[in-house]
XYZ file of C-alpha atoms in Angstrom:
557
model
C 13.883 -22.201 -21.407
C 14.433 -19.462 -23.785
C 11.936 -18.244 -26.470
C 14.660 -19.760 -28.961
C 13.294 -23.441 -27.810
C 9.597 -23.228 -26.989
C 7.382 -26.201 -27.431
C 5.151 -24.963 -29.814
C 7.876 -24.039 -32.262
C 7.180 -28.193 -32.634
C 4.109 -27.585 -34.527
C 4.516 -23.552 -35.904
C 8.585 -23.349 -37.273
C 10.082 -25.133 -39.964
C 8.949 -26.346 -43.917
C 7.105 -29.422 -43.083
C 4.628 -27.243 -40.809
C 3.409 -25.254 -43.287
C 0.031 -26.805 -43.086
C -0.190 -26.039 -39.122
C 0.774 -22.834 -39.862
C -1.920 -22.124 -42.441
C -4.171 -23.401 -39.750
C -3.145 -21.137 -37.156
C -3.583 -18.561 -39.158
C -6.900 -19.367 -39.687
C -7.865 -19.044 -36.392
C -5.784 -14.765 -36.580
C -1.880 -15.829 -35.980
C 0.358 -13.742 -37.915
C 3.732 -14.353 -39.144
C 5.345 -12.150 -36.043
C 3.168 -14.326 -33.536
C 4.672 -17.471 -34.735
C 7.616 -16.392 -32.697
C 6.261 -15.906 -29.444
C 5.081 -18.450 -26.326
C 1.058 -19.961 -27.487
C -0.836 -19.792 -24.061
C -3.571 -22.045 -23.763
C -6.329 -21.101 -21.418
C -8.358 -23.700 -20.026
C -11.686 -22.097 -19.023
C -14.466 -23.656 -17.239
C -17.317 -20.872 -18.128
C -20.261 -22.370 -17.737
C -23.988 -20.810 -17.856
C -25.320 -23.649 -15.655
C -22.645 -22.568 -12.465
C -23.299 -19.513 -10.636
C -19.064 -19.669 -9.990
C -18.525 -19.748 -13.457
C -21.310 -17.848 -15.244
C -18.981 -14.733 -15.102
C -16.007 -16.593 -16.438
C -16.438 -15.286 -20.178
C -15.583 -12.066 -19.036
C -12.832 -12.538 -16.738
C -10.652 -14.298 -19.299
C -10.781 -11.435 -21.369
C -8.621 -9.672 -18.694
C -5.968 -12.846 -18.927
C -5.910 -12.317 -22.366
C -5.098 -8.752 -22.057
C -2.210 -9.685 -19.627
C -0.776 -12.400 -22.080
C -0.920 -10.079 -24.934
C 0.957 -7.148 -23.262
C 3.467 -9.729 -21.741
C 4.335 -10.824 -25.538
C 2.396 -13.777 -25.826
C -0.532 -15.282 -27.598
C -3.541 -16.589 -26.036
C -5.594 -19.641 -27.274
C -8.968 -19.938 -24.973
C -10.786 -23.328 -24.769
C -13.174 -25.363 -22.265
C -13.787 -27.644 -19.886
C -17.109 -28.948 -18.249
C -18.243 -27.850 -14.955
C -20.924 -29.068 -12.985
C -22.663 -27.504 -9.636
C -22.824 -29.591 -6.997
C -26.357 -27.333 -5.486
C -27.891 -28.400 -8.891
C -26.715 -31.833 -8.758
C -27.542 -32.189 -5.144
C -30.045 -35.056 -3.996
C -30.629 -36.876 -7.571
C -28.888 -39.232 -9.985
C -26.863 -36.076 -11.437
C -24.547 -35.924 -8.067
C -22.881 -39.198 -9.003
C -21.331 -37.590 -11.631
C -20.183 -35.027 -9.837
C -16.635 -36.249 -8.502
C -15.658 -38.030 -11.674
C -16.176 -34.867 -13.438
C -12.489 -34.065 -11.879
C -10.802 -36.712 -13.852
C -12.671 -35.735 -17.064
C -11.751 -32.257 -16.942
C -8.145 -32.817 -16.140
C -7.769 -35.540 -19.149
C -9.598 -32.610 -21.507
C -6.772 -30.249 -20.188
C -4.145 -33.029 -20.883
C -5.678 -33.789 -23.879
C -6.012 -30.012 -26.082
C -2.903 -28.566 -23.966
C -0.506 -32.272 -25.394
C -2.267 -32.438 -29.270
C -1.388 -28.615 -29.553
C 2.158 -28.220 -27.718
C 1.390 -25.278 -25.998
C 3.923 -23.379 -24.257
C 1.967 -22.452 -21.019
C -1.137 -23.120 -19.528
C -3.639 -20.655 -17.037
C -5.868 -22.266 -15.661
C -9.509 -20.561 -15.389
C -11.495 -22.078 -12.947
C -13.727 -21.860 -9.530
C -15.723 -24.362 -7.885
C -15.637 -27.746 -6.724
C -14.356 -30.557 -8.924
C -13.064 -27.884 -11.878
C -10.478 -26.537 -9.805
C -8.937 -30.020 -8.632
C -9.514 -31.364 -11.851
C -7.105 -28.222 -13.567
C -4.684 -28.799 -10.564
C -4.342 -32.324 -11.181
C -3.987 -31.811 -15.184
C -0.984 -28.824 -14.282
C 0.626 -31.589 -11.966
C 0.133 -34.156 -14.878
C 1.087 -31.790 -17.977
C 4.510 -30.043 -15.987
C 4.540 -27.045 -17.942
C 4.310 -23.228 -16.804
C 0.995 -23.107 -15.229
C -0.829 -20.163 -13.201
C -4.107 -20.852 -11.627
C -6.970 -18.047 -12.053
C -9.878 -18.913 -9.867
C -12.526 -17.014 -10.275
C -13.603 -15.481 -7.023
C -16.198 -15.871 -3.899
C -20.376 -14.642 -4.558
C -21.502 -12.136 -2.226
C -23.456 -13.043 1.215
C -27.481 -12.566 0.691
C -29.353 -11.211 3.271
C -32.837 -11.325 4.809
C -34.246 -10.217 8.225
C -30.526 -8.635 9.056
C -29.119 -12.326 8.456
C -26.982 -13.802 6.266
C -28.341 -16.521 3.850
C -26.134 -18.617 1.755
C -25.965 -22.242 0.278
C -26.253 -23.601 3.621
C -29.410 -21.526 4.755
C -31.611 -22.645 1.888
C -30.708 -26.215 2.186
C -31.476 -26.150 6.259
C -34.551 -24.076 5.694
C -36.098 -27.547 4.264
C -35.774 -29.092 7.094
C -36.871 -26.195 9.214
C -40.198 -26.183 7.271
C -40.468 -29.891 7.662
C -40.283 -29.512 10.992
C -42.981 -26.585 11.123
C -39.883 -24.137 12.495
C -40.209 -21.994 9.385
C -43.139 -21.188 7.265
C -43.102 -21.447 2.954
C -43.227 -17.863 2.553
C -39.949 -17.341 4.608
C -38.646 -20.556 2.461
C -39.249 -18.932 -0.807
C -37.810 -15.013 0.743
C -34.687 -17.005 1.196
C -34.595 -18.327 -1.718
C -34.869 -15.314 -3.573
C -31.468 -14.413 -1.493
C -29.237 -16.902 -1.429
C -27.515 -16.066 -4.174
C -27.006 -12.790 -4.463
C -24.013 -12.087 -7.806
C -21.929 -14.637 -9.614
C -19.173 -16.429 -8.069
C -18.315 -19.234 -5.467
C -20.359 -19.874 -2.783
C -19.842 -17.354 0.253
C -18.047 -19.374 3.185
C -15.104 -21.659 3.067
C -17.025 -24.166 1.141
C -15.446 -26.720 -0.957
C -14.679 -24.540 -3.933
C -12.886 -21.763 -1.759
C -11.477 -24.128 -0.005
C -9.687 -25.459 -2.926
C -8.883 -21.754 -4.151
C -7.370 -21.311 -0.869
C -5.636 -24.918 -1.547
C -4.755 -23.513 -5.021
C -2.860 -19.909 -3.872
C -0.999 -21.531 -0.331
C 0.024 -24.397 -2.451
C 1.749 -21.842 -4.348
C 0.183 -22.238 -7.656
C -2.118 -18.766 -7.981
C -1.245 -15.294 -7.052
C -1.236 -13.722 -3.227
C -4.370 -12.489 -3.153
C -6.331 -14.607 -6.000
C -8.556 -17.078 -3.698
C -10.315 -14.096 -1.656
C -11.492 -11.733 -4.015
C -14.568 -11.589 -4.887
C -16.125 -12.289 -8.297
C -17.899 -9.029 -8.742
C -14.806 -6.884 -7.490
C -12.222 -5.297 -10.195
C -9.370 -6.224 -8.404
C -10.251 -10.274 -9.381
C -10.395 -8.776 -13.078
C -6.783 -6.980 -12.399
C -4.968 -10.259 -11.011
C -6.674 -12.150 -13.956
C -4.432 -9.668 -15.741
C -1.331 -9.872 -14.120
C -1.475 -13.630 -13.837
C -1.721 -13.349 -17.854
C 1.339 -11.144 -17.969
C 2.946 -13.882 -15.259
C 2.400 -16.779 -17.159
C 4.161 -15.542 -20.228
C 7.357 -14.962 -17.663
C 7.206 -18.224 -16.088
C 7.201 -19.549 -19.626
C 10.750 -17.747 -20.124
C 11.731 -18.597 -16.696
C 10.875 -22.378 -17.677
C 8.931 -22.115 -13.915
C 6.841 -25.565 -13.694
C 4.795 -26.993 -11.388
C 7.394 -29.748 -10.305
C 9.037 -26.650 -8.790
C 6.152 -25.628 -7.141
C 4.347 -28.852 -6.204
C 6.977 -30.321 -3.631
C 5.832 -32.162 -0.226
C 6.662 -28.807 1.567
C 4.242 -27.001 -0.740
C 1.523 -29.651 0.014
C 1.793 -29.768 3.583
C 1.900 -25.581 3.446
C -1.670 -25.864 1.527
C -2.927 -28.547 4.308
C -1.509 -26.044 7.141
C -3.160 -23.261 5.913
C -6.612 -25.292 5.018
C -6.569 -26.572 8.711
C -6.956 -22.482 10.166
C -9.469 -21.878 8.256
C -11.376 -25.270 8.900
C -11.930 -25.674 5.049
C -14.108 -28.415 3.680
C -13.202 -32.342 3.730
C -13.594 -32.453 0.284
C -9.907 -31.016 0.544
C -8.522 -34.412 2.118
C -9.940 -36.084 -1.464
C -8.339 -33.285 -3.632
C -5.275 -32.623 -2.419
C -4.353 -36.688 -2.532
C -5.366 -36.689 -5.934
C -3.376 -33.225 -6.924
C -0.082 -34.897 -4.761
C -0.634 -38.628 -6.658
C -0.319 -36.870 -10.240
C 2.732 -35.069 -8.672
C 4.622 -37.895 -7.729
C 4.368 -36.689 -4.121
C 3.096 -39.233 -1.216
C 0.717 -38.123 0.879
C -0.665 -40.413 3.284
C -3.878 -40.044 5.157
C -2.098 -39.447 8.343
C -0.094 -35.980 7.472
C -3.757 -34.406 7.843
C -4.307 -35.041 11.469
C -0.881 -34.465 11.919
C -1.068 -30.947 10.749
C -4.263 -30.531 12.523
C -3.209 -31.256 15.438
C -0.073 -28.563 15.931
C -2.034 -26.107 13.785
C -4.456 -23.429 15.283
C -8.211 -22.697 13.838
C -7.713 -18.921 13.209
C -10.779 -17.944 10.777
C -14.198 -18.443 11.876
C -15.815 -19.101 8.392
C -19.275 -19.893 7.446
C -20.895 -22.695 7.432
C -19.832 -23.616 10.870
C -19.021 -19.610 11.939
C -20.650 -16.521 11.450
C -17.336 -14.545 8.677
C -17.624 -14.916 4.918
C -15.299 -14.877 2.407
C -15.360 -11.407 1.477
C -14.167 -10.505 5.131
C -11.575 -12.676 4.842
C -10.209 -10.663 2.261
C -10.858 -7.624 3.911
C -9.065 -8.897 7.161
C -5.767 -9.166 4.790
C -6.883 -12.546 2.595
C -4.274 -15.637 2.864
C -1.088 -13.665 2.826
C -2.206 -12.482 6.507
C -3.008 -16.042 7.431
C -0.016 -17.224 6.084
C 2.282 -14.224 8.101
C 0.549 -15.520 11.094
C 1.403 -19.093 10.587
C 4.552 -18.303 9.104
C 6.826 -20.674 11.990
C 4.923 -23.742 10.738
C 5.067 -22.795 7.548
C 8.189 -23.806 4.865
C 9.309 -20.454 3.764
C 11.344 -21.510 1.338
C 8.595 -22.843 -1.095
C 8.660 -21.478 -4.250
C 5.463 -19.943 -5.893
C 4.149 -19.089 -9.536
C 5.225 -15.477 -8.441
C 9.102 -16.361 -8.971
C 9.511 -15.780 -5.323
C 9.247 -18.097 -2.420
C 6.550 -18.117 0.450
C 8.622 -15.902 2.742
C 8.744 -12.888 -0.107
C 5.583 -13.135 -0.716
C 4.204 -12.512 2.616
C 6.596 -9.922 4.259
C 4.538 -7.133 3.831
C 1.884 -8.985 4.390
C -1.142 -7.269 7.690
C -3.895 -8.511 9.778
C -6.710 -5.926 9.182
C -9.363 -7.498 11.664
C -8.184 -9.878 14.079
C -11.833 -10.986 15.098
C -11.766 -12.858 11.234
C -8.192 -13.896 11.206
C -7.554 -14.611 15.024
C -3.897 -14.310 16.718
C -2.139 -17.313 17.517
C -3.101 -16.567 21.099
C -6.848 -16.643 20.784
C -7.465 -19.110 17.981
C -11.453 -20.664 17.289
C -9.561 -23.914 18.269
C -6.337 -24.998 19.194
C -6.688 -27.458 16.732
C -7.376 -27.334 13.003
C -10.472 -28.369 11.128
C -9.407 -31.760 10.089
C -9.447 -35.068 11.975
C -8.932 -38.868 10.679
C -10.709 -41.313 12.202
C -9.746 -44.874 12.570
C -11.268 -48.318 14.474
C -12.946 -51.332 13.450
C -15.217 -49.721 11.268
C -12.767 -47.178 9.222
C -9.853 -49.363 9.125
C -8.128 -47.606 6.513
C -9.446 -44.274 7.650
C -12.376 -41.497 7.800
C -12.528 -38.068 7.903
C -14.365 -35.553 9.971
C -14.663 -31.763 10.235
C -13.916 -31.191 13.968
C -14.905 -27.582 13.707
C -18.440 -27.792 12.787
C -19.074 -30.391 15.296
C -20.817 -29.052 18.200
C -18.464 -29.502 21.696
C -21.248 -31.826 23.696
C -21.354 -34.422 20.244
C -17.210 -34.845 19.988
C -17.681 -38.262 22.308
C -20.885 -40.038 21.191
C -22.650 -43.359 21.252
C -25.740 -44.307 19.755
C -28.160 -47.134 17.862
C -27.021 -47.324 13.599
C -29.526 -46.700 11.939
C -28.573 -48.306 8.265
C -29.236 -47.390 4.733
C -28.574 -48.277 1.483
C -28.570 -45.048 -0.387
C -29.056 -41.025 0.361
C -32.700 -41.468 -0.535
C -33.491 -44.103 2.042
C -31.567 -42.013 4.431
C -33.478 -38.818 3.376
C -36.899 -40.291 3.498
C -36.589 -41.645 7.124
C -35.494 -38.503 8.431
C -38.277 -36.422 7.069
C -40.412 -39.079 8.194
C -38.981 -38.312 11.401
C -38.352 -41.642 11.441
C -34.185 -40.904 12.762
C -34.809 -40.232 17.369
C -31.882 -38.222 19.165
C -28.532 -40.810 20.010
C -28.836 -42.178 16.479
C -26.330 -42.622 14.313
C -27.304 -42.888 10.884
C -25.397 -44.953 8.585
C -25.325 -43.908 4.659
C -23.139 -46.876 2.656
C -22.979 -47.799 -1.285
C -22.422 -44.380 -1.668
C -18.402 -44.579 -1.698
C -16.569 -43.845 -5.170
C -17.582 -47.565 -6.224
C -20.676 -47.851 -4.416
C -22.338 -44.516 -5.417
C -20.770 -44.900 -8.185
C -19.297 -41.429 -7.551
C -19.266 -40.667 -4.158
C -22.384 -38.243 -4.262
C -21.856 -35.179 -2.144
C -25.010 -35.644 0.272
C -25.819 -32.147 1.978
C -29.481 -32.815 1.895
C -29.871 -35.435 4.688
C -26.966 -33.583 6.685
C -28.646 -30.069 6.203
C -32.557 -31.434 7.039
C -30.814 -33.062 9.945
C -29.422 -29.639 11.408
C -32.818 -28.057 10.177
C -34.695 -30.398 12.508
C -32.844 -29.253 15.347
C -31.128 -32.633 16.215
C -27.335 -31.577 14.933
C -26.584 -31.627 18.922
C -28.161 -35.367 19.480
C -27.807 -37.237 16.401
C -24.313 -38.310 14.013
C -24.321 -39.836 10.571
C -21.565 -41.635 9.257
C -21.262 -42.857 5.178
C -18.396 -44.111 2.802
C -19.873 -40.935 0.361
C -18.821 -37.628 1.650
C -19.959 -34.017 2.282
C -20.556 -30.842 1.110
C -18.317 -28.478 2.990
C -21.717 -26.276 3.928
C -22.456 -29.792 6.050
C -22.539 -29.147 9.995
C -22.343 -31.061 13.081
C -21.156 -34.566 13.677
C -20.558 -35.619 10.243
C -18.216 -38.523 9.235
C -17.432 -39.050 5.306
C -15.054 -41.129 3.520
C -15.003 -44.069 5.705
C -12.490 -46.827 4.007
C -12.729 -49.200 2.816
C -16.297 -48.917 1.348
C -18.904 -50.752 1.799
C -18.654 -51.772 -2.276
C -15.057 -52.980 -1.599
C -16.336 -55.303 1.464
C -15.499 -52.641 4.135
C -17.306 -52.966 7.880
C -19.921 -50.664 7.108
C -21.535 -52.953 4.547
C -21.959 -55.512 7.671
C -23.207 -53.098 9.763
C -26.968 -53.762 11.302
C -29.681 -51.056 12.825
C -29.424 -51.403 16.599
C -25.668 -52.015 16.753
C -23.958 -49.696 18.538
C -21.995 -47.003 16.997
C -19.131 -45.330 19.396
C -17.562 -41.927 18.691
C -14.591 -40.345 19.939
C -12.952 -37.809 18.208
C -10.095 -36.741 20.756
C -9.098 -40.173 20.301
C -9.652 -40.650 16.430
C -11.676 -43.706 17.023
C -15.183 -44.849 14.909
C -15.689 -48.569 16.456
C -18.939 -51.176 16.482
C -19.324 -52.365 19.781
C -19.142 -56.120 17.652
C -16.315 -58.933 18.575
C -13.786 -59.113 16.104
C -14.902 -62.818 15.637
C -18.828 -61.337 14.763
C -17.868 -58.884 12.431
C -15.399 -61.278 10.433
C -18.374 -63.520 10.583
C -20.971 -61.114 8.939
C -18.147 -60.463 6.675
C -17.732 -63.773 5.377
C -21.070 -63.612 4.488
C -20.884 -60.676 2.874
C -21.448 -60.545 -1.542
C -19.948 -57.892 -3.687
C -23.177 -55.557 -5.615
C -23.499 -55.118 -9.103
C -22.983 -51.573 -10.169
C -25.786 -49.134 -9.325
C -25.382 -47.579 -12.703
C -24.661 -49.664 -15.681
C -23.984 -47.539 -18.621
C -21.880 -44.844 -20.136
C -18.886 -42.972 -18.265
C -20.172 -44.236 -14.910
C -19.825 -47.643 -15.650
C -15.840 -46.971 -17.128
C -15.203 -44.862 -13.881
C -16.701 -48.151 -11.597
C -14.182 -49.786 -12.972
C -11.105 -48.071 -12.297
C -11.650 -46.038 -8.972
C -9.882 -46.409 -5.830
C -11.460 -45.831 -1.914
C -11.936 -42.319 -0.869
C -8.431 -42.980 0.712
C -6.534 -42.812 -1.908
C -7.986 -39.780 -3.017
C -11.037 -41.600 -5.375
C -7.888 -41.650 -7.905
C -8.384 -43.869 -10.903
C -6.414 -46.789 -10.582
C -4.012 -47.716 -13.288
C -5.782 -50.556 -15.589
């Protein structure tokens, strides 16, 4: 593409768009601007998001870079929701459909106004997805911008982050900790704007976002409050305005080598499950098939190299300090597809030649990896038939084979309640179902019942299993996604308290110790539920969603 054929010139050149015109200049286009690429910016600031509170001032630094590249920048925005806030009440079932509502607003403004190119301004969990999935969707020159990692707090020569407040309640529920220390941590958590500290969902998908190819070496490590994220907000302003000359889209970018880079990459730095759910749904809207399997395949021949909080004691910021993702990447560079392309113009291997491991105790050597194994492991057996997914590296090493009692509830509450009540005994297994994408509706994030359980001192005795999912500060023996759901008739729904659960996760096996006759019995028996939530854009998403298998995609009606 030249600038002689841009798609705005569709709604700015010739005498029947005299009226757009007018209105462009309305909004400060001059006559010489209606010759050059329009840039949309899709920006999620927020004031309600600690990862995106900062936003409104970062995007001024994108602008900058579009303007000096020749281009024209038009800013708009997206929601954004925080899963901490939404955590542990009705609001966290709106959390994962969020992602398709932010990437039909970025279909919708970027389509009605023909813009030329698109960054995309993001950072945390859903948003960045969501503006993945819309760039996959859209297929025009697209740069992603996200918007950086918080600092770590501290107190009594610790770190405290998202995961330290969240255990603390169980600790004091327990008696281990008293309120005053609660409330000193909670004054520290979070320190400065940003993502969350360790490789937590929303770094995780930054990290997804730059090996994938789609956001500058460099862009998913540095940190919020440092001036080199406002300098490559600028030069991925100036980029965008050359990819837009280069006609550079993200069908060049997101092919099944890219994809299976991004999962290599995730799987050494043990990133969050969440990623298995987003990456599906980024590869569905770019005609790229992805099944469940390729994860655990990747794991398996892929090295843990980075330690990374929750589950290890380095943060983001010395991640970045060790030599970010381009470091990783050199490392992993013989199971890696060099030849990828990238939003830089250049493919993998160029962008990581000069590429140095500053501190090999955060970004381990191939020879003394965390684990020989990556972070991700799929599950399978009479109760996940379709699938489940687990986060081998926060699992302690005495819980990877495990048998024990279900203990069965309906709903996060129920689940939360009893173990507070200290009603859950070490060998359970707790069972959380109706919380899948139908079921929830939503498939609410539950790191309260996960984080009280590892507060309570019992992440070495006790496993919980749900067709909802995780936050990626979750520890220990934690199994999400199971498929099919309990909504859509899955095993889980039949499953009873006292039947017993067996664990193995070097075989990839979640089983009921129930005959195959028994549990086609109980399902037999088994009737669908209404919706837990009747109303509004909760009821719509019910009714379209697919099993956390298929990525919690919307089906097509």
């Amino acid at each position: 593409m030249g600038l002689t054929d841009l798609r705005s010139d569709l709604v700015k050149q010739g005498l029947e768009r005299a009226p757009q015109r007018a209105i462009w200049k309305c909004l400060g286009v001059t006559d010489e601007d209606l010759s050059k690429p329009f840039i949309a910016i899709a920006n999620s600031f927020a004031e309600t998001v600690p990862g995106h509170m900062h936003l409104n001032r970062l995007v001024e630094f994108v602008k900058a870079g579009i303007r000096a590249a020749g281009g024209v920048p038009f800013e708009f925005n997206t929601i954004a929701v925080c899963d901490g806030l939404a955590m542990g009440h009705i609001g966290m079932h709106y959390s994962l459909p969020s992602r398709e509502l932010i990437a039909d607003s970025v279909e919708t403004i970027v389509q009605a106004n023909r813009f030329d190119g698109l960054v995309l301004l993001t950072n945390c969990d859903k948003i960045t997805p969501g503006m993945m999935m819309a760039a996959a969707r859209l297929d025009i020159p697209s740069i992603v911008v996200t918007g950086g990692p918080m600092l770590s707090g501290f107190y009594k020569g610790r770190k405290v982050d998202v995961t330290t407040i969240f255990e603390a309640v169980g600790e004091v529920s327990a008696g281990r900790m008293t309120e005053d220390d609660l409330k000193k941590i909670e004054d520290r958590a979070f320190p400065s704007c940003g993502s969350c500290n360790g490789m937590y969902t929303a770094n995780t998908m930054a990290c997804i976002a730059e090996s994938i190819g789609l956001s500058l070496p460099g862009c998913a490590t540095a940190l919020a409050v440092l001036s080199a994220k406002a300098r490559i907000a600028k030069k991925s302003g100036e980029r965008i305005v050359k990819m837009v000359e280069e006609n550079l889209k993200p069908s060049d970018i997101l092919t099944r080598k890219a994809f299976e880079n991004a999962i290599t990459v995730d799987m050494a730095l043990g990133g969050s499950t969440n990623a298995v759910l987003h990456v599906k749904a980024v590869a569905n809207e770019a005609g790229i098939e992805l099944p469940l399997e390729i994860f655990d395949e990747i794991a398996r021949r892929t090295p843990h190299l980075c330690d990374m909080r929750p589950s290890g004691p380095h943060d983001l910021e010395e991640l970045d300090a060790a030599g970010g993702l381009p470091a990783v990447m050199k490392l992993l560079q013989d199971k890696l597809h060099l030849d990828a392309m990238t939003v830089t113009g250049k493919t993998v291997k160029e962008n990581i030649k000069d590429a140095v491991v500053y501190d090999p105790e955060v970004i381990r050597p191939l020879n003394r990896p965390v684990h020989k194994q990556g972070g991700i492991a799929i599950l399978r057996g009479n109760l996940a038939p379709n699938g489940a997914v687990l986060k081998v590296t926060a699992v302690p090493p005495s819980m990877l084979v495990h048998k024990g009692p279900a203990k069965t509830f309906d709903s996060e509450e129920e689940a939360m309640k009893a173990i507070l009540n200290r009603q859950i005994k070490e060998g359970d297994v707790i069972v959380i179902r109706y919380e899948g994408p139908k079921g929830g509706p939503g498939m609410r994030e539950m790191l309260s019942p996960t984080a009280a359980i590892a507060g309570m001192n019992l992440i070495e005795s006790v496993a919980l299993m749900t067709d909802g999912r995780f936050s990626g500060a979750t520890r220990g023996l934690c199994i999400g996604h199971v498929s099919p759901e309990a909504a859509a008739g899955g095993p889980i729904a039949v499953l009873q308290t006292g039947d017993m659960v067996v664990i193995d996760v070097p075989k990839r096996r979640l089983d009921v110790e129930l005959s195959d006759e028994e549990l086609r019995s109980r399902l037999e028996k088994w009737k669908p539920r209404p919706p837990k939530i009747q109303k509004g854009y909760l009821r719509r998403y019910w009714l379209l969603v697919q099993s956390a298998d298929k990525g919690g995609t919307l089906r097509n009606p």
